[in-house]
PDB file of C-alpha atoms in Angstrom:
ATOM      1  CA  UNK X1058      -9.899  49.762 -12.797  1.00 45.00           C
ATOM      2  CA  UNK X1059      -7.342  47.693 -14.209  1.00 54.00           C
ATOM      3  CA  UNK X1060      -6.121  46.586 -10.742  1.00 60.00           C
ATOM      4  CA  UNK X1061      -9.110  45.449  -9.856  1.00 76.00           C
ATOM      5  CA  UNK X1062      -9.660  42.856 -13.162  1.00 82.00           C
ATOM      6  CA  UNK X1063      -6.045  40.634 -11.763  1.00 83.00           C
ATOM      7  CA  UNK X1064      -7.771  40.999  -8.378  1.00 83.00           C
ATOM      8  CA  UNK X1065     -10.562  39.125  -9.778  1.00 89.00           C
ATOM      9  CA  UNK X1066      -8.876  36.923 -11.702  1.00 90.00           C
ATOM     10  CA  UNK X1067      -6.828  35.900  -7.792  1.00 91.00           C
ATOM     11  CA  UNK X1068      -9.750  35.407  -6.562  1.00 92.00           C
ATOM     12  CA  UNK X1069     -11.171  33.226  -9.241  1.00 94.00           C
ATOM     13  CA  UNK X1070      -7.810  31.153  -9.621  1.00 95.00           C
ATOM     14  CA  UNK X1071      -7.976  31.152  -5.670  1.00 95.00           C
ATOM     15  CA  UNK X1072     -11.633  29.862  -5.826  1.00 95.00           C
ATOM     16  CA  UNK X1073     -11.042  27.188  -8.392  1.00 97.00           C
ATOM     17  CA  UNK X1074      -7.890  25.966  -6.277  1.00 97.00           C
ATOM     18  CA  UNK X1075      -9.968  25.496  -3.253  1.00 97.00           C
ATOM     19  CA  UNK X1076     -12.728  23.414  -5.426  1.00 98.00           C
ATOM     20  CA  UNK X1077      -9.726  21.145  -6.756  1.00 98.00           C
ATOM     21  CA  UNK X1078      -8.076  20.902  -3.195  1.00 98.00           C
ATOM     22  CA  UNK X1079     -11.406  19.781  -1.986  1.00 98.00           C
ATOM     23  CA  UNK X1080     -11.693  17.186  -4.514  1.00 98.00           C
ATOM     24  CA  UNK X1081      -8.396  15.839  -3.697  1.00 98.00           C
ATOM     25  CA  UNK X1082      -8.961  15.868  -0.003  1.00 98.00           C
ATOM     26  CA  UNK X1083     -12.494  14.110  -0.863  1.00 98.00           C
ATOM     27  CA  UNK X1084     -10.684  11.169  -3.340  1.00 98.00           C
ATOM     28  CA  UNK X1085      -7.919  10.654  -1.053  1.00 98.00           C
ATOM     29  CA  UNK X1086      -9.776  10.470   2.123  1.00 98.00           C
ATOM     30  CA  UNK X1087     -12.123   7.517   0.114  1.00 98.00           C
ATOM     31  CA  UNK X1088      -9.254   6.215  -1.207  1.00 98.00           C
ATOM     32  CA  UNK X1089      -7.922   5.382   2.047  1.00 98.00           C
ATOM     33  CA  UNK X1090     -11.199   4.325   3.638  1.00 97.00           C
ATOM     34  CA  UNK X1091     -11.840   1.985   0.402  1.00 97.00           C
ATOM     35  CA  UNK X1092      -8.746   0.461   1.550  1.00 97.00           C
ATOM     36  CA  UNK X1093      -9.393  -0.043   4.777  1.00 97.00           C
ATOM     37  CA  UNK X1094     -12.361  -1.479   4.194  1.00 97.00           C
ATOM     38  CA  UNK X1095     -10.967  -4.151   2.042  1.00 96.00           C
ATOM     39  CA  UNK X1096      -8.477  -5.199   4.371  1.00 96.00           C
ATOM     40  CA  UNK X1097     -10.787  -5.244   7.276  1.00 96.00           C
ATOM     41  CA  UNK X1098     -13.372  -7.115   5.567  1.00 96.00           C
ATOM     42  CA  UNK X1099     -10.273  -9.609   5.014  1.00 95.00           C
ATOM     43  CA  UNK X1100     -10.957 -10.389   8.578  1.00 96.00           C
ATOM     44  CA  UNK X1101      -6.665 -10.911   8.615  1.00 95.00           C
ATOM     45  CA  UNK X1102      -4.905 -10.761  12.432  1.00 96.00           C
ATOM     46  CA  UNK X1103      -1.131  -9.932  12.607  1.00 97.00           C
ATOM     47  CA  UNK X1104       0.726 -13.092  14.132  1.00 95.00           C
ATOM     48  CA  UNK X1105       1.860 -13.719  16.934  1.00 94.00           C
ATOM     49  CA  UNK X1106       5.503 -14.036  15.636  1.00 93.00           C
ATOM     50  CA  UNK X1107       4.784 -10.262  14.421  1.00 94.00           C
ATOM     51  CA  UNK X1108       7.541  -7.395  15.369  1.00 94.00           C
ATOM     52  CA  UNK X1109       4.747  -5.400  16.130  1.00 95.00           C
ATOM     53  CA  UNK X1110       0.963  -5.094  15.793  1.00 97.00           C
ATOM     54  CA  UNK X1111       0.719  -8.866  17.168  1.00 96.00           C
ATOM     55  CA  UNK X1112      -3.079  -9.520  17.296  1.00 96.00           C
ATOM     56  CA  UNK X1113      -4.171  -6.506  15.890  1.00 97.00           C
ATOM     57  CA  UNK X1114      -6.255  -6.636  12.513  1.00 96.00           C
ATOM     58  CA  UNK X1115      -4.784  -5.485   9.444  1.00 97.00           C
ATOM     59  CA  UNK X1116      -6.922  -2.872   8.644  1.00 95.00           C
ATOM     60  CA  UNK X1117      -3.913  -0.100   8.169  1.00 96.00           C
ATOM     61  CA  UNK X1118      -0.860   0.611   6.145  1.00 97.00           C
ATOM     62  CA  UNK X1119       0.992  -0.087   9.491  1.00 97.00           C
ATOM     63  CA  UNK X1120      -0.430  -3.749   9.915  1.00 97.00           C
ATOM     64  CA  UNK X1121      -0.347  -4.312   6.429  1.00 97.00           C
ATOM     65  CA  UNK X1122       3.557  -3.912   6.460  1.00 97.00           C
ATOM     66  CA  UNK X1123       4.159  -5.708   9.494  1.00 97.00           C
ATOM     67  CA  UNK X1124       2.181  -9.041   8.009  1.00 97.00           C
ATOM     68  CA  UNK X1125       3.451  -8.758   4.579  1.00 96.00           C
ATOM     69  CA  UNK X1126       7.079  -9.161   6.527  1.00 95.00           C
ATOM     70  CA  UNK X1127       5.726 -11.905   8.891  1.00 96.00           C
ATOM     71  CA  UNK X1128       4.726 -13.835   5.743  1.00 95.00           C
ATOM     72  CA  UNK X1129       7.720 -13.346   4.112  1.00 92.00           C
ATOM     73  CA  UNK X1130       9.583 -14.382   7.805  1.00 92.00           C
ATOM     74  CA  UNK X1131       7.464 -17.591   7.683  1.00 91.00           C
ATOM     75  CA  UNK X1132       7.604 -18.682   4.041  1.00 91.00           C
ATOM     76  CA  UNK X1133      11.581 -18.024   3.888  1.00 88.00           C
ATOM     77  CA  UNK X1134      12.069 -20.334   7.306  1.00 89.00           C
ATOM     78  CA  UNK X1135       9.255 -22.910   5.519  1.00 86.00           C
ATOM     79  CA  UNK X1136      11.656 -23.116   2.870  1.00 86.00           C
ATOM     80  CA  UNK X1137      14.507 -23.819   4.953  1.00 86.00           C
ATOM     81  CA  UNK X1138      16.161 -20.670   4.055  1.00 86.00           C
ATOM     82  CA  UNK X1139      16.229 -20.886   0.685  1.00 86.00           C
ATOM     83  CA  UNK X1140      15.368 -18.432  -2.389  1.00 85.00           C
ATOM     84  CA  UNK X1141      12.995 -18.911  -5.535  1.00 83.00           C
ATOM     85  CA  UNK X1142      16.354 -19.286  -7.459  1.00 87.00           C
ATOM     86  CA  UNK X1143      18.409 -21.832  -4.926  1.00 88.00           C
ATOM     87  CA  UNK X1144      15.191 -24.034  -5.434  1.00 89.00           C
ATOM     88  CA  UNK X1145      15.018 -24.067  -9.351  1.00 88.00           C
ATOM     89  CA  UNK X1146      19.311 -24.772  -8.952  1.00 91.00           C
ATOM     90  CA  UNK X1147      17.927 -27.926  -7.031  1.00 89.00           C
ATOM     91  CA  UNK X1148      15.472 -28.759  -8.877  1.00 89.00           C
ATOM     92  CA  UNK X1149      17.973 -28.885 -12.161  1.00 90.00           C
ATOM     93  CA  UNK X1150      20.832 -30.984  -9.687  1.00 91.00           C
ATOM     94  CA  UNK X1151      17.557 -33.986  -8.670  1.00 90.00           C
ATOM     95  CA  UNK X1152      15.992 -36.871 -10.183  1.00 90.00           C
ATOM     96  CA  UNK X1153      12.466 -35.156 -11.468  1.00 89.00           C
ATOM     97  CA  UNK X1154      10.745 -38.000  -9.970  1.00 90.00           C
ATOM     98  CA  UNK X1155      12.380 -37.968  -6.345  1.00 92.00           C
ATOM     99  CA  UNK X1156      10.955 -37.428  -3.271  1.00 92.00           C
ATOM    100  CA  UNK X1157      13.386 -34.194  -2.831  1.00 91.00           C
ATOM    101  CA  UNK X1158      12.059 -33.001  -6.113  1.00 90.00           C
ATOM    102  CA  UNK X1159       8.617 -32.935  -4.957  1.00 91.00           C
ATOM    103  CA  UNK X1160       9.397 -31.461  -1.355  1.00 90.00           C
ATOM    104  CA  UNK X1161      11.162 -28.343  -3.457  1.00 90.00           C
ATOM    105  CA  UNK X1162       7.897 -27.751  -6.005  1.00 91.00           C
ATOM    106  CA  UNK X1163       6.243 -28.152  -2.339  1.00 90.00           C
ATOM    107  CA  UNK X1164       8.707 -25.367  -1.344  1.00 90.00           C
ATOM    108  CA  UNK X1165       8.576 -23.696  -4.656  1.00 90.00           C
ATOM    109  CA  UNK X1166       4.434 -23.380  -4.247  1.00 91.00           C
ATOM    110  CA  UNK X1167       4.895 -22.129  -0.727  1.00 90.00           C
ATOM    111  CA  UNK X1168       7.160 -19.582  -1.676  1.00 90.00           C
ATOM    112  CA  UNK X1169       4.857 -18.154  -4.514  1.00 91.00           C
ATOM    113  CA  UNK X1170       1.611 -17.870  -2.527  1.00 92.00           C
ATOM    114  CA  UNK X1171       3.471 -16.018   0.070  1.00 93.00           C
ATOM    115  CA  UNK X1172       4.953 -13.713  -2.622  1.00 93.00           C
ATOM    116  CA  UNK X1173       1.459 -12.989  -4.143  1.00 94.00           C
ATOM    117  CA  UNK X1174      -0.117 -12.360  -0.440  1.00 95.00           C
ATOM    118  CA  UNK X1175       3.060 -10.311   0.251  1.00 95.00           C
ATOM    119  CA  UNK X1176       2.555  -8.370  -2.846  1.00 96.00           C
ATOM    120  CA  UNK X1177      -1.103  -7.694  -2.231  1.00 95.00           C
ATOM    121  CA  UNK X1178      -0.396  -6.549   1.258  1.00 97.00           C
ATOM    122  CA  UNK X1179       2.568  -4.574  -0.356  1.00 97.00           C
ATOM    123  CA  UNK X1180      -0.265  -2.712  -2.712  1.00 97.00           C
ATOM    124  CA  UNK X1181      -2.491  -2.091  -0.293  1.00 97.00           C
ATOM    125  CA  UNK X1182       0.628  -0.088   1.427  1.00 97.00           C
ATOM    126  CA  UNK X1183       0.728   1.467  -1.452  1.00 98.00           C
ATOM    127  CA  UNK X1184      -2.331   2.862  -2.079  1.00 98.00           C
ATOM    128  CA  UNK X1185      -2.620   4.253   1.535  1.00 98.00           C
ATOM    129  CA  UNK X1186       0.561   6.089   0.368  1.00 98.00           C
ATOM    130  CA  UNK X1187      -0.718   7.862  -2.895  1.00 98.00           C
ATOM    131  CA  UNK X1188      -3.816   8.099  -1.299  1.00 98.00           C
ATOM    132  CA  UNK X1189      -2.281  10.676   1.472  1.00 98.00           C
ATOM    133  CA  UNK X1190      -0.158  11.963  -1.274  1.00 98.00           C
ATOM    134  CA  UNK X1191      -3.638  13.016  -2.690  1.00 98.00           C
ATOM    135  CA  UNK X1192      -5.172  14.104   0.403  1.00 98.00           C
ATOM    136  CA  UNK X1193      -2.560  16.113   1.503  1.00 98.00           C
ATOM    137  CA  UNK X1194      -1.953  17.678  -2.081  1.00 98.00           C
ATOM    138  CA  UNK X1195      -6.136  18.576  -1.633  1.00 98.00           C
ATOM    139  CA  UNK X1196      -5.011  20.583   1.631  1.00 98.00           C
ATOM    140  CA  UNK X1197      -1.777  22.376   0.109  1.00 98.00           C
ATOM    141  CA  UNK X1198      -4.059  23.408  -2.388  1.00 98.00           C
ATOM    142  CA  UNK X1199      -7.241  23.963   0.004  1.00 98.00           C
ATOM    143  CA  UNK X1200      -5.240  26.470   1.962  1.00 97.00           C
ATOM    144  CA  UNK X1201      -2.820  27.929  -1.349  1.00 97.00           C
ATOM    145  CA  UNK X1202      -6.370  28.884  -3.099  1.00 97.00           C
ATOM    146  CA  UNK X1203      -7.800  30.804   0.462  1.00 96.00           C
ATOM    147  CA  UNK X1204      -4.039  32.677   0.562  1.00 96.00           C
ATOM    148  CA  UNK X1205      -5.308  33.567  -3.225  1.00 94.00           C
ATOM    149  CA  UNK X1206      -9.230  33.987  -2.492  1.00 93.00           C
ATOM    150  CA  UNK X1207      -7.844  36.916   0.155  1.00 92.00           C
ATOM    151  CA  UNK X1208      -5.559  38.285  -1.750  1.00 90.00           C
ATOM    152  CA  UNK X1209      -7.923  38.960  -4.767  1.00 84.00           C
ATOM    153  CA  UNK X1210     -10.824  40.862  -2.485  1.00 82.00           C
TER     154      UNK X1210
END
């Protein structure tokens, strides 16, 4: 009889680890299709100046990627080359008032809405990573509590 009681408790541990892997597949699966949905309703079309994906719609972690580096491509050559920090050097070596200063707070501007759509994008690859972390943690465990489920009976 007293073989039969850890048996049970397999089972039960087994059972339990099935229900959680299930959850997990469930959250991660929505998680990913949340985030798809987002970006697709975005209504955003990789470049044509894209390594890859050109004219596809970001609707995937793939796409997502590839246009957070073509808008980091396009704001770098907008701003001739130049970094967040060679700018604010410039800025300190010109009259305030010039017509350079204003072209590098132009630059400055351009270089800071591409780093907040490049960081959005960046999230979004992000969460389609943790979200098949979580999916694939929910079948590890999915298949881990039916070794135990067996093993109990």
């Amino acid at each position: 009889m007293s073989s039969s009681k850890p048996a049970h408790a397999l089972a039960r541990v087994g059972s339990l680890t099935v229900a959680a892997g299930a959850l997990f597949l469930a959250a991660g699966a929505a998680a990913w299709t949340t985030v798809s949905k987002q970006l697709r309703d975005e209504n955003i079309e990789v470049p044509g100046n894209a390594p890859a994906f050109a004219g596809k719609p970001v609707q995937g972690p793939a796409t997502a990627y590839v246009e957070a580096l073509v808008i980091k491509g396009n704001a770098e050559r907008g701003a001739g080359g130049r970094t967040f920090a060679d700018i604010s050097a410039a800025l300190r070596e010109v009259d305030p008032g010039s017509d350079e200063a204003a072209e590098l707070r132009k630059q400055s501007m351009s270089l800071s809405t591409a780093a907040s759509l490049r960081t959005a994008l960046m999230t979004s690859v992000l969460a389609y990573g943790v979200s098949a972390l979580v999916a694939g943690l929910g079948a590890f465990f999915v298949v881990t509590g039916s070794v135990l489920r067996r093993a109990g009976r």
